[in-house]
mmCIF file of C-alpha atoms in Angstrom:
data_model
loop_
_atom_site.group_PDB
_atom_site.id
_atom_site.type_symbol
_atom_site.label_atom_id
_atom_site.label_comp_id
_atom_site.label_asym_id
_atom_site.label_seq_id
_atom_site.Cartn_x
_atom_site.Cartn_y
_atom_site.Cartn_z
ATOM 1 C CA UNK F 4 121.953 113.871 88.028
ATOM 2 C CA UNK F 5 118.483 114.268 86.714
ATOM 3 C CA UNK F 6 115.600 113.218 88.840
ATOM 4 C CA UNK F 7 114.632 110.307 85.651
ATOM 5 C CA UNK F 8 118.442 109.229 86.251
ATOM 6 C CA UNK F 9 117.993 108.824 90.031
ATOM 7 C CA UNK F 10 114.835 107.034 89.755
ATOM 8 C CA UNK F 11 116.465 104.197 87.580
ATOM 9 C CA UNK F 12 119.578 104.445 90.482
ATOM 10 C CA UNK F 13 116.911 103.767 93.122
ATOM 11 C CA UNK F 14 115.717 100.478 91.205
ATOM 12 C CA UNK F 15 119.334 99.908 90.335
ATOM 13 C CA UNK F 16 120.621 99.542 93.790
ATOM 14 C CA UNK F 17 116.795 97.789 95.083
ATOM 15 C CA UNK F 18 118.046 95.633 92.452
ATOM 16 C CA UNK F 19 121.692 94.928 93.503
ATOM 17 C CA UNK F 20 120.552 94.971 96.961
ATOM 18 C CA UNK F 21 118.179 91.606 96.677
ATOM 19 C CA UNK F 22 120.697 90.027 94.347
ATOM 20 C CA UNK F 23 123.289 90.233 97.249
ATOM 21 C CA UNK F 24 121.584 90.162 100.548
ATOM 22 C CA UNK F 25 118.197 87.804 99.183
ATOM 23 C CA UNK F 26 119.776 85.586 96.051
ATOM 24 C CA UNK F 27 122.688 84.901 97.745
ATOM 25 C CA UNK F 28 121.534 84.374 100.830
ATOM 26 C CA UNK F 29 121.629 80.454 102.514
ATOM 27 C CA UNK F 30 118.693 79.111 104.252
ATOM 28 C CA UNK F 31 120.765 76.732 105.413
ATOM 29 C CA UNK F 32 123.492 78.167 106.766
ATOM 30 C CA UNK F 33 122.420 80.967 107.634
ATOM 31 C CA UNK F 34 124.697 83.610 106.079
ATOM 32 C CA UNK F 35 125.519 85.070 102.369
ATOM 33 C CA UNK F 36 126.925 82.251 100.482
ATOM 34 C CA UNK F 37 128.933 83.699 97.075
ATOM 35 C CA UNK F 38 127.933 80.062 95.635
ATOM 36 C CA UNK F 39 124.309 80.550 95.645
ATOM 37 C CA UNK F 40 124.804 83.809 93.564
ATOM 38 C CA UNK F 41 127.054 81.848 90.856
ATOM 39 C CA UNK F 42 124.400 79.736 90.667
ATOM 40 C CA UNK F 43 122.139 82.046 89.814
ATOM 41 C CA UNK F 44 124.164 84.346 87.428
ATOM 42 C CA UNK F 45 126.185 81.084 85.364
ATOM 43 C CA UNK F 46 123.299 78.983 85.675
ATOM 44 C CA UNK F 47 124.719 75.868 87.086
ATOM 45 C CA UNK F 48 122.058 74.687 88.301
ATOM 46 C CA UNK F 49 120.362 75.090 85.580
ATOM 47 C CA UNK F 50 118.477 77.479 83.067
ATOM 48 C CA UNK F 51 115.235 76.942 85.077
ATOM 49 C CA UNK F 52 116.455 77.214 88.361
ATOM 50 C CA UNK F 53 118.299 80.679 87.516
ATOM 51 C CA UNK F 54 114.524 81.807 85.886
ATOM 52 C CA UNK F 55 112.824 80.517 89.443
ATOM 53 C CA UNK F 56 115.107 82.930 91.537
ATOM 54 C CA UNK F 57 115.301 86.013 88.855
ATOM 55 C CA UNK F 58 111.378 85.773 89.221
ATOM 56 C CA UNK F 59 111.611 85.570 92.770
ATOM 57 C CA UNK F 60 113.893 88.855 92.445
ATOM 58 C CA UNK F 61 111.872 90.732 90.540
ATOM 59 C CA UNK F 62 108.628 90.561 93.060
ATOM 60 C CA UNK F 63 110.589 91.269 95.291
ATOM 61 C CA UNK F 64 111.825 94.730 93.623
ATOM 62 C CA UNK F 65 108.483 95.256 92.199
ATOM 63 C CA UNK F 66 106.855 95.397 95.414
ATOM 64 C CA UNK F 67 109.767 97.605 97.334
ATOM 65 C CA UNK F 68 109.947 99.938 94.425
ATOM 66 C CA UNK F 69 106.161 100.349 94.990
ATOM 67 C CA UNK F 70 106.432 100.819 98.660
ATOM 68 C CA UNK F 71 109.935 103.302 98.335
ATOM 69 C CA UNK F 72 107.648 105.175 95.893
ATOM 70 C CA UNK F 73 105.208 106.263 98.595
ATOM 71 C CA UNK F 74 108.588 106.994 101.283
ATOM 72 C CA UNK F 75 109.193 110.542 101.890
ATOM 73 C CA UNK F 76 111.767 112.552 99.834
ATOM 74 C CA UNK F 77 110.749 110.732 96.447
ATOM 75 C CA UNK F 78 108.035 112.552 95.362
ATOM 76 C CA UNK F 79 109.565 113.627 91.954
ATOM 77 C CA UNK F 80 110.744 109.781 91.981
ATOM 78 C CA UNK F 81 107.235 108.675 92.503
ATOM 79 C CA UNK F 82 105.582 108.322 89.007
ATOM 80 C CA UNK F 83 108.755 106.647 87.666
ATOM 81 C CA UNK F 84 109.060 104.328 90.683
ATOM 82 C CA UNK F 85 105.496 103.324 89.924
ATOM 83 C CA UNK F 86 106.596 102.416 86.522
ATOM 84 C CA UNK F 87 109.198 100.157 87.342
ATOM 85 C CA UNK F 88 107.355 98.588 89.713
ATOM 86 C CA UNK F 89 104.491 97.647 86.980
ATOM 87 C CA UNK F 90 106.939 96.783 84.722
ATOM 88 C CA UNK F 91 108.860 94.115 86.816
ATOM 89 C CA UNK F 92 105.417 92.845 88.163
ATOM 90 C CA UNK F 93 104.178 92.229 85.279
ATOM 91 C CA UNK F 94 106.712 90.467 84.059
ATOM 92 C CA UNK F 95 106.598 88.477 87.345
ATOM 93 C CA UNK F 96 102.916 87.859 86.627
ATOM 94 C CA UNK F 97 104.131 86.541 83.132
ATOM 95 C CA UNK F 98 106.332 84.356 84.288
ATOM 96 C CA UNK F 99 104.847 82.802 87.061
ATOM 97 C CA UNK F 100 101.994 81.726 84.871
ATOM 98 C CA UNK F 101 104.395 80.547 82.881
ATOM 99 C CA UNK F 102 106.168 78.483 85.565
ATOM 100 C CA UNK F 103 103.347 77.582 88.244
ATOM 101 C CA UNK F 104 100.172 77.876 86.300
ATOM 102 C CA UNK F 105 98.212 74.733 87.130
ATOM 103 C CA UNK F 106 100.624 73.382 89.750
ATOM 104 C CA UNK F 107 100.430 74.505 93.562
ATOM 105 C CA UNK F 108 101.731 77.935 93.416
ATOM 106 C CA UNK F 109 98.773 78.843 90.763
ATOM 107 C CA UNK F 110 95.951 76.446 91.014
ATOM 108 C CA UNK F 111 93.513 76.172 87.907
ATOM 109 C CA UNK F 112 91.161 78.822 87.240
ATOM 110 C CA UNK F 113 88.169 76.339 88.071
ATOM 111 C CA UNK F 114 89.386 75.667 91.450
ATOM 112 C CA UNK F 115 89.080 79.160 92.747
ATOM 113 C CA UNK F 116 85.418 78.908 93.575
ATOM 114 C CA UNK F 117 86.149 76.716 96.664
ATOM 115 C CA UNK F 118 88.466 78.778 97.832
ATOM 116 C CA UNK F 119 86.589 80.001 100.841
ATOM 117 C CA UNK F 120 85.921 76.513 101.682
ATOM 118 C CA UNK F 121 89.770 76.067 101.391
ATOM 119 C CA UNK F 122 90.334 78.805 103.860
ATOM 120 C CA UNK F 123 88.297 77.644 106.905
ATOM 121 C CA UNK F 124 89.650 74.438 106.556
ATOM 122 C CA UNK F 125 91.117 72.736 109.427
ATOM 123 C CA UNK F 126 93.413 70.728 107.094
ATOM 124 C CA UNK F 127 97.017 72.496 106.521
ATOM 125 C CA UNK F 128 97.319 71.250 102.802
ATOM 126 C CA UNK F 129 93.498 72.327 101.677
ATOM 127 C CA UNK F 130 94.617 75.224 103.670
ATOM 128 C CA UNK F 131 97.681 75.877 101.444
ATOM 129 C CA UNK F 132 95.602 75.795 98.687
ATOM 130 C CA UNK F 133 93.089 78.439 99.981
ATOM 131 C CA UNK F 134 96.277 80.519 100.596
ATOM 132 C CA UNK F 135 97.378 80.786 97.152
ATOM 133 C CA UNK F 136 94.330 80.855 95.456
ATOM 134 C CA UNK F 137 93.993 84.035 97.573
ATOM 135 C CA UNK F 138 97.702 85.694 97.066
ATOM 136 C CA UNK F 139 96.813 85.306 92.978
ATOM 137 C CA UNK F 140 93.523 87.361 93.371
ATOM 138 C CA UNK F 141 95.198 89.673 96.245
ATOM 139 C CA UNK F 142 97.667 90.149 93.234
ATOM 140 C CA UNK F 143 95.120 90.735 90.427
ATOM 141 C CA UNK F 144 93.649 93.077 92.192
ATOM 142 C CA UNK F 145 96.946 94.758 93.460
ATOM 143 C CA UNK F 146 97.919 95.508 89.159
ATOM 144 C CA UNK F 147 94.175 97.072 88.880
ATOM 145 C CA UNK F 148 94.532 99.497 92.037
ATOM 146 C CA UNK F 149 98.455 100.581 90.394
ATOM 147 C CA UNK F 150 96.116 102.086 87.259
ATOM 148 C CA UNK F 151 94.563 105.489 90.021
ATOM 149 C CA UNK F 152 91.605 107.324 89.467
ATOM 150 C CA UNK F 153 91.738 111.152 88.973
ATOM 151 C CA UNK F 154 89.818 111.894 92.195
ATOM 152 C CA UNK F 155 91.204 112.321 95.952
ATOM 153 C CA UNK F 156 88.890 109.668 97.148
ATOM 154 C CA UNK F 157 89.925 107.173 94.711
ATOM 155 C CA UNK F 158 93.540 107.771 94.816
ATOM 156 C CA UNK F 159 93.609 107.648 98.505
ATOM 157 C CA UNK F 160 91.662 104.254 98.152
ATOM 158 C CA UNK F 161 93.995 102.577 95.498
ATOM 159 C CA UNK F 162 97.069 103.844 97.231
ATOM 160 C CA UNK F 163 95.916 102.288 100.443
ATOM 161 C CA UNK F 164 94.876 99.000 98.685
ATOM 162 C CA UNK F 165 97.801 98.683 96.437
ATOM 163 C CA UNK F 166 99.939 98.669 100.214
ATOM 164 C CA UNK F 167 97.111 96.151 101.598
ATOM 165 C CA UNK F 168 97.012 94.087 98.375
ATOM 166 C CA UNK F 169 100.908 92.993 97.200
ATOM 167 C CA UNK F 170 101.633 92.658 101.054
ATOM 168 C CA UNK F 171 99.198 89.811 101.240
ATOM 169 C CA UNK F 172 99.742 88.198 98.248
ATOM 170 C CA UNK F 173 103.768 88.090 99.484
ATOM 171 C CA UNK F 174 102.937 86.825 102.581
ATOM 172 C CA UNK F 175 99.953 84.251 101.739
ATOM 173 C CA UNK F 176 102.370 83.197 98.780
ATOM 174 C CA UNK F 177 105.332 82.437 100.945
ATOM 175 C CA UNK F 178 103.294 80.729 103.973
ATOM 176 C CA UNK F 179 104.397 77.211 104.688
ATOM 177 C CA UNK F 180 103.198 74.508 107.025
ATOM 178 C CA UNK F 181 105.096 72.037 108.875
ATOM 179 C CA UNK F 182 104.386 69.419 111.401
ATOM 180 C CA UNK F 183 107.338 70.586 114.159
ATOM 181 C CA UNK F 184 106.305 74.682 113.578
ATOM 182 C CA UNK F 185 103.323 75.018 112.557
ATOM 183 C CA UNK F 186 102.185 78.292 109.828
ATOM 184 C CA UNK F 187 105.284 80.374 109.179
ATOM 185 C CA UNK F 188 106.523 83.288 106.786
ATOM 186 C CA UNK F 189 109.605 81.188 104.729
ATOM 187 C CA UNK F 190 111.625 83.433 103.554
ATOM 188 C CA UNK F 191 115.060 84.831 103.541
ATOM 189 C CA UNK F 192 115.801 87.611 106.210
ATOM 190 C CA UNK F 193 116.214 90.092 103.762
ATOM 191 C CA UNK F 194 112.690 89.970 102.219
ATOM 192 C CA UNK F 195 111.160 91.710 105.299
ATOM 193 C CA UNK F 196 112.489 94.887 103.707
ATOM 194 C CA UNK F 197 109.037 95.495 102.041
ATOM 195 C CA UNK F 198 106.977 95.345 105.313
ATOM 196 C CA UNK F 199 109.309 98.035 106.425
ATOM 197 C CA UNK F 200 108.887 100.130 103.225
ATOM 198 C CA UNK F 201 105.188 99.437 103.421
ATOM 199 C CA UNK F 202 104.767 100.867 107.202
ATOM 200 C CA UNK F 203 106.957 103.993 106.200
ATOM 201 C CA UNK F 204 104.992 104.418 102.779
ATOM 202 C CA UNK F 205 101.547 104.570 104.224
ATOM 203 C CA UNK F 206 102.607 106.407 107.205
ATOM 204 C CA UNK F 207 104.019 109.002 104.993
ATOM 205 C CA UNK F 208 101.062 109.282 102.473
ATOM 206 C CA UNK F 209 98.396 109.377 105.427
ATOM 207 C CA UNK F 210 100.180 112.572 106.607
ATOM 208 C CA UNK F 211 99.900 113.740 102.967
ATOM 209 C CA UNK F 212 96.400 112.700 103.023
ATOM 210 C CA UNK F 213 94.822 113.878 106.480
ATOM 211 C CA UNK F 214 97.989 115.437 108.636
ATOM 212 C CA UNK F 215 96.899 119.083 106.863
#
């Protein structure tokens, strides 16, 4: 198998992996539930609500395949990994601003200036608000550090900043409030996989960077 072929394996099987163990997945009960992923795949729930979790898929690949592209053993899998991962963000990007743009998940454009304001707030709703006004710019700024610089300084900074950057705007995306818990990462079990791949990633590319 060619090292182009394995690369597309490797997002293959991220792929399959979040469709099983994240899509079909129940909050509610706790354990893999086949019905949620029939949901998704005939769209009985609907056309929209199969779109809603594909897009929440495909961040969720994006980002790993980012992260598994910095893991050791995939350096010749690196460039193409990178690839993917723009790809699928992007069309995350696309469709989230198609879905969410001036509702709660993506706030107008002229709201952003008080988000700092937002952030210190006491109150958990303006804080909400601060939150995702910050995971859309931590996610801007994530698709501008994938596009490197030739030097060693600046692809050491992007690489580090691409890590920072889609791990925050995952987690201040998927932050909820309620009364009985308090702040709290809401999110399937299985969607912890990129912190892993993240921690592994940049360990692995700081002993690239200074372990010589």
């Amino acid at each position: 198998m060619s090292w182009i072929n394995r690369s597309l394996a490797i997002t293959g099987a991220t792929t399959a992996s979040y469709l099983v163990l994240y899509t079909g997945y129940s909050k509610e009960k706790k354990a893999l539930d086949p019905s949620l992923l029939a949901d998704v795949l005939l769209a009985r729930r609907g056309p929209k609500f199969s779109i809603m979790e594909f897009n929440k898929l495909i961040s969720l690949v994006g980002i790993s395949t980012l992260m598994l592209a910095l893991c050791p053993g995939m350096e010749k899998e690196q460039a193409d990994l990178t690839i993917h991962s723009i790809i699928t963000l992007s069309v995350h990007s696309l469709l989230s601003s198609y879905l969410f743009y001036g509702k709660a998940n993506i706030p107008p454009v002229q709201e952003f200036p008080s988000m700092p304001m937002d952030l210190v707030s006491k109150d958990p709703k303006q804080l909400g608000k601060g939150l995702k006004k910050l995971a859309i710019l931590a996610g801007a700024l994530c698709h501008l550090t994938l596009f490197k610089g030739d030097s060693w300084f600046g692809k050491c900074v992007a690489t580090y900043a691409t890590i920072d950057l889609a791990l925050l705007h995952f987690t201040t995306m998927e932050m909820k409030h309620d009364t009985s818990n308090g702040w709290s990462l809401a999110v399937r079990p299985y969607a912890y996989l990129p912190y892993a791949l993240g921690i592994v990633g940049a360990a692995n590319q700081m002993v690239k960077d200074f372990g010589r």
